[in-house]
Coordinates of C-alpha atoms and ligand atoms in Angstrom, one line a residue:
M73 CA 16.8 16.1 -8.8
I74 CA 18.0 12.9 -7.1
M75 CA 16.6 9.9 -8.9
L76 CA 15.5 7.0 -6.7
S77 CA 15.5 3.4 -7.8
I78 CA 12.7 1.4 -6.3
S79 CA 12.5 -2.4 -6.2
P80 CA 10.3 -5.0 -4.6
I81 CA 11.8 -7.6 -2.4
S82 CA 9.5 -10.6 -2.2
A83 CA 8.8 -12.0 1.2
F84 CA 6.4 -14.7 2.6
S85 CA 3.9 -15.8 0.0
D86 CA 2.8 -12.5 -1.4
N87 CA 4.4 -9.6 0.5
Y88 CA 6.5 -6.9 -1.2
I89 CA 9.1 -5.2 0.9
W90 CA 10.1 -2.0 -0.9
C91 CA 13.7 -1.0 -1.3
V92 CA 14.2 2.7 -2.2
A93 CA 17.8 3.3 -3.2
H94 CA 20.1 6.0 -4.3
N95 CA 23.9 6.1 -4.6
G96 CA 24.5 3.0 -2.6
E97 CA 22.1 3.9 0.2
A98 CA 18.8 2.1 0.8
V99 CA 15.7 2.8 2.7
I100 CA 13.5 -0.3 3.3
V101 CA 9.7 -0.1 3.7
D102 CA 8.0 -2.7 5.9
P103 CA 10.6 -5.4 6.4
G104 CA 8.5 -8.2 7.6
D105 CA 11.4 -10.6 7.1
A106 CA 15.1 -9.7 7.4
A107 CA 16.7 -12.5 5.4
P108 CA 15.5 -11.5 1.9
V109 CA 16.3 -7.9 2.7
L110 CA 19.9 -8.6 3.8
K111 CA 20.4 -10.8 0.8
Y112 CA 19.1 -8.1 -1.6
L113 CA 21.3 -5.4 0.1
D114 CA 24.3 -7.6 -0.3
Q115 CA 23.6 -8.5 -3.9
H116 CA 23.2 -4.9 -4.9
Q117 CA 26.0 -3.5 -2.7
L118 CA 23.6 -1.3 -0.8
K119 CA 24.0 0.1 2.8
L120 CA 20.8 0.3 4.8
S121 CA 20.3 3.9 6.0
A122 CA 16.7 3.9 7.4
I123 CA 13.5 1.8 7.8
L124 CA 10.0 3.0 7.3
I125 CA 7.1 1.2 8.9
T126 CA 3.4 1.6 7.9
H127 CA 1.7 -0.4 10.6
H128 CA 2.2 -3.0 13.3
H129 CA 1.3 -6.3 11.6
Y130 CA 4.0 -8.9 11.9
D131 CA 4.5 -9.3 8.1
H132 CA 5.6 -5.6 8.1
V133 CA 7.7 -5.4 11.2
N134 CA 9.2 -8.8 12.1
G135 CA 12.5 -8.2 10.3
I136 CA 13.4 -4.9 12.0
E137 CA 15.2 -6.4 15.0
L138 CA 17.6 -8.5 12.9
L139 CA 18.2 -5.6 10.4
C140 CA 19.1 -3.3 13.4
E141 CA 21.5 -5.9 14.7
Q142 CA 23.4 -5.5 11.4
Y143 CA 22.8 -1.7 11.2
P144 CA 22.6 -0.6 14.9
Q145 CA 22.5 3.2 14.3
I146 CA 19.8 3.5 11.7
P147 CA 16.5 5.3 12.4
V148 CA 13.4 3.2 12.3
Y149 CA 10.4 5.4 11.5
G150 CA 6.9 4.4 12.2
P151 CA 3.5 5.3 13.6
Q152 CA 2.5 5.7 17.3
N153 CA 2.0 2.1 18.4
Q154 CA 3.2 -0.5 20.8
C155 CA 6.0 -1.8 18.5
P156 CA 9.1 -1.4 20.6
V157 CA 11.6 -1.5 17.7
I158 CA 10.4 1.8 16.1
N159 CA 12.7 4.6 17.4
Q160 CA 11.3 7.6 15.5
R161 CA 7.5 8.1 16.0
L162 CA 5.7 10.0 13.3
N163 CA 2.4 11.8 13.2
H164 CA 0.1 12.9 10.4
G165 CA 1.4 16.0 8.6
E166 CA 5.0 15.5 9.6
S167 CA 7.8 15.2 7.0
I168 CA 11.2 13.5 7.2
R169 CA 14.1 13.9 4.8
L170 CA 15.8 10.8 3.4
L171 CA 17.8 10.2 0.2
G172 CA 17.5 13.9 -0.7
H173 CA 13.7 13.9 -0.7
D174 CA 11.0 15.1 1.7
I175 CA 8.7 12.2 2.7
D176 CA 5.3 13.3 4.0
V177 CA 3.4 11.2 6.6
I178 CA -0.3 10.7 6.0
A179 CA -2.4 9.0 8.7
V180 CA -4.6 6.4 7.0
P181 CA -6.4 4.4 9.8
G182 CA -8.8 1.6 8.8
H183 CA -6.9 -1.6 8.2
T184 CA -5.3 -0.8 11.6
L185 CA -5.6 2.3 13.7
D186 CA -1.9 3.1 13.7
H187 CA -1.6 2.9 9.9
I188 CA 0.4 5.6 8.1
A189 CA 1.4 6.1 4.5
Y190 CA 4.6 7.8 3.1
Y191 CA 4.3 10.2 0.2
I192 CA 7.2 11.6 -1.8
A193 CA 6.0 14.5 -4.0
D194 CA 9.2 15.7 -5.6
T195 CA 10.2 12.6 -7.6
Q196 CA 10.3 12.2 -11.4
P197 CA 8.5 11.0 -13.4
N198 CA 5.8 10.4 -10.7
P199 CA 5.2 11.2 -7.1
L200 CA 5.4 8.0 -5.0
L201 CA 3.1 6.6 -2.3
F202 CA 4.0 3.7 0.0
C203 CA 0.6 2.8 1.5
G204 CA 1.2 -0.6 3.2
D205 CA -2.1 -2.5 3.5
T206 CA -4.4 0.5 3.0
L207 CA -4.9 0.9 -0.8
F208 CA -4.1 -2.2 -2.8
A209 CA -3.9 -2.5 -6.5
G210 CA -7.6 -3.1 -7.3
G211 CA -8.7 -3.3 -3.7
C212 CA -8.1 -2.1 -0.1
G213 CA -7.1 -3.6 3.2
R214 CA -9.4 -5.5 5.5
L215 CA -10.8 -3.6 8.4
F216 CA -9.1 -5.3 11.3
E217 CA -9.2 -2.3 13.7
G218 CA -10.8 0.7 12.1
T219 CA -14.3 1.4 10.8
A220 CA -15.4 1.5 7.2
E221 CA -15.9 5.3 7.6
Q222 CA -12.3 5.7 8.8
M223 CA -11.0 3.7 5.8
L224 CA -13.2 5.6 3.4
D225 CA -11.7 8.9 4.8
S226 CA -8.2 7.5 4.6
L227 CA -8.7 6.4 0.9
G228 CA -10.1 9.9 0.3
L229 CA -6.8 11.4 1.4
I230 CA -5.0 9.2 -1.0
C231 CA -7.4 10.0 -3.9
A232 CA -6.6 13.7 -3.4
L233 CA -3.0 13.1 -4.4
P234 CA -1.9 13.7 -8.0
A235 CA -3.5 11.2 -10.4
N236 CA -0.1 10.2 -11.7
T237 CA 1.1 9.1 -8.2
A238 CA 2.7 5.6 -8.3
V239 CA 1.1 3.5 -5.6
Y240 CA 3.4 1.0 -3.9
C241 CA 1.3 -1.4 -1.8
A242 CA 2.6 -4.3 0.3
H243 CA 1.0 -7.4 -1.3
E244 CA 0.5 -9.0 -4.6
Y245 CA -3.3 -9.3 -4.3
T246 CA -4.1 -7.7 -7.6
L247 CA -5.6 -10.5 -9.6
S248 CA -7.9 -11.7 -6.8
N249 CA -8.9 -8.1 -6.1
L250 CA -9.7 -7.5 -9.8
R251 CA -11.8 -10.7 -9.9
F252 CA -13.9 -9.1 -7.2
A253 CA -13.9 -5.8 -9.0
Q254 CA -15.3 -7.5 -12.1
E255 CA -18.1 -9.0 -10.1
V256 CA -19.0 -5.5 -8.9
E257 CA -18.6 -3.7 -12.3
P258 CA -18.9 -6.3 -15.1
A259 CA -19.4 -3.6 -17.7
N260 CA -16.3 -1.5 -16.8
Q261 CA -14.1 -1.6 -19.9
N262 CA -11.1 0.0 -18.1
L263 CA -11.3 -2.9 -15.6
Q264 CA -11.4 -5.5 -18.4
D265 CA -8.2 -4.0 -19.9
R266 CA -6.6 -3.9 -16.5
I267 CA -7.4 -7.6 -15.9
A268 CA -5.8 -8.6 -19.2
D269 CA -2.7 -6.5 -18.5
A270 CA -2.3 -7.8 -14.9
S271 CA -2.9 -11.4 -16.0
S272 CA -0.2 -11.2 -18.6
R273 CA 2.2 -9.6 -16.1
R274 CA 1.6 -12.4 -13.6
A275 CA 1.9 -15.0 -16.2
E276 CA 5.4 -13.7 -16.9
G277 CA 6.2 -13.7 -13.1
L278 CA 6.2 -9.9 -13.0
P279 CA 4.7 -7.8 -10.1
T280 CA 1.6 -5.8 -10.9
V281 CA 2.7 -3.2 -8.3
P282 CA 3.2 -0.2 -8.4
S283 CA 0.0 0.9 -10.1
E284 CA -1.0 4.5 -11.0
L285 CA -3.6 6.3 -8.9
A286 CA -5.4 7.3 -12.1
L287 CA -5.9 3.6 -12.9
E288 CA -7.1 2.9 -9.4
L289 CA -9.7 5.6 -9.7
L290 CA -11.0 4.0 -12.9
T291 CA -11.0 0.4 -11.8
N292 CA -10.8 -0.1 -8.0
P293 CA -14.3 -0.4 -6.6
F294 CA -13.2 0.8 -3.2
L295 CA -12.4 4.2 -4.7
R296 CA -15.7 4.2 -6.7
A297 CA -18.4 4.1 -3.9
G298 CA -19.7 7.3 -5.5
N299 CA -20.2 5.6 -8.9
S300 CA -23.7 4.8 -9.8
A301 CA -22.9 1.4 -11.3
V302 CA -21.0 0.4 -8.2
Q303 CA -23.9 1.6 -6.0
A304 CA -26.5 -0.3 -8.0
S305 CA -24.4 -3.5 -7.9
V306 CA -23.8 -3.2 -4.1
N307 CA -27.5 -2.6 -3.5
A308 CA -28.5 -5.5 -5.7
H309 CA -26.0 -7.8 -3.9
T310 CA -27.0 -6.8 -0.3
G311 CA -30.7 -6.2 -1.0
T312 CA -30.5 -2.6 0.2
K313 CA -31.3 0.8 -1.2
C314 CA -28.6 3.1 0.1
W315 CA -26.9 5.7 -1.8
E316 CA -24.6 7.3 0.8
K317 CA -20.9 6.7 0.0
K318 CA -20.1 5.4 3.5
D319 CA -22.9 2.8 3.4
I320 CA -22.0 1.7 -0.1
F321 CA -18.3 1.4 0.9
A322 CA -19.1 -0.5 4.1
N323 CA -21.3 -3.0 2.2
L324 CA -18.7 -3.3 -0.5
R325 CA -16.1 -4.2 2.1
K326 CA -18.4 -6.8 3.7
W327 CA -19.1 -8.3 0.3
K328 CA -15.4 -8.6 -0.5
D329 CA -14.7 -10.2 3.0
N330 CA -17.0 -13.0 2.0
F331 CA -16.2 -13.2 -1.7
Ligands
ZN802 ZN1 -1.6 -5.5 7.7

């Protein structure tokens, strides 16, 4: 079993660019900015061997060109989109092999239509998911291109992964997501505990990412549209009486957009 070491590289105000490394080789996920990545690779004596892209937004792709100037031969994997610097296009259900591991591609449209996630099943102690701006710690991405129903289906695919999957999202939005979650589910004790834990991590300047999928299922309202407390809260907020998961989810997303 090849052990991977995974580290966040901070970029912009709240982005995490993920560096997955083994034996001096690094795979970078969503390099929105090249400078911090080059600095990190240099500091840790790593050689870039591939780039993985989850979707086309600038804060996930803008560093590719400069990285490829330094590493002209590397594959840049990404979804089917208009981004010209991606040279290996991936579809849902495909797998690629990097750093001794199979990486599965899951299409997760919603935040954008091209959005994909990368899942590595055979890592210890947990499987890994790099999900860009789809599932956040305590929240989910805004719907810029897709529908609420598409996002709900995409999150459903993620929820079907093993509960101990480590979820690596691309932003440090956790505390503000959890503030919203608390508004939705004030009586959720798991959520209270998570807020305390995330607050102390942030106070120490530590990332709250990755999180475990099991914790998301207990505390992330966007994965809990089937929960009666979440449904009651959404209905009370919007003045509706709908019980279908897709309607609850759509109203929850609108609520968060204006929170
Ligand atoms: Zn995005």
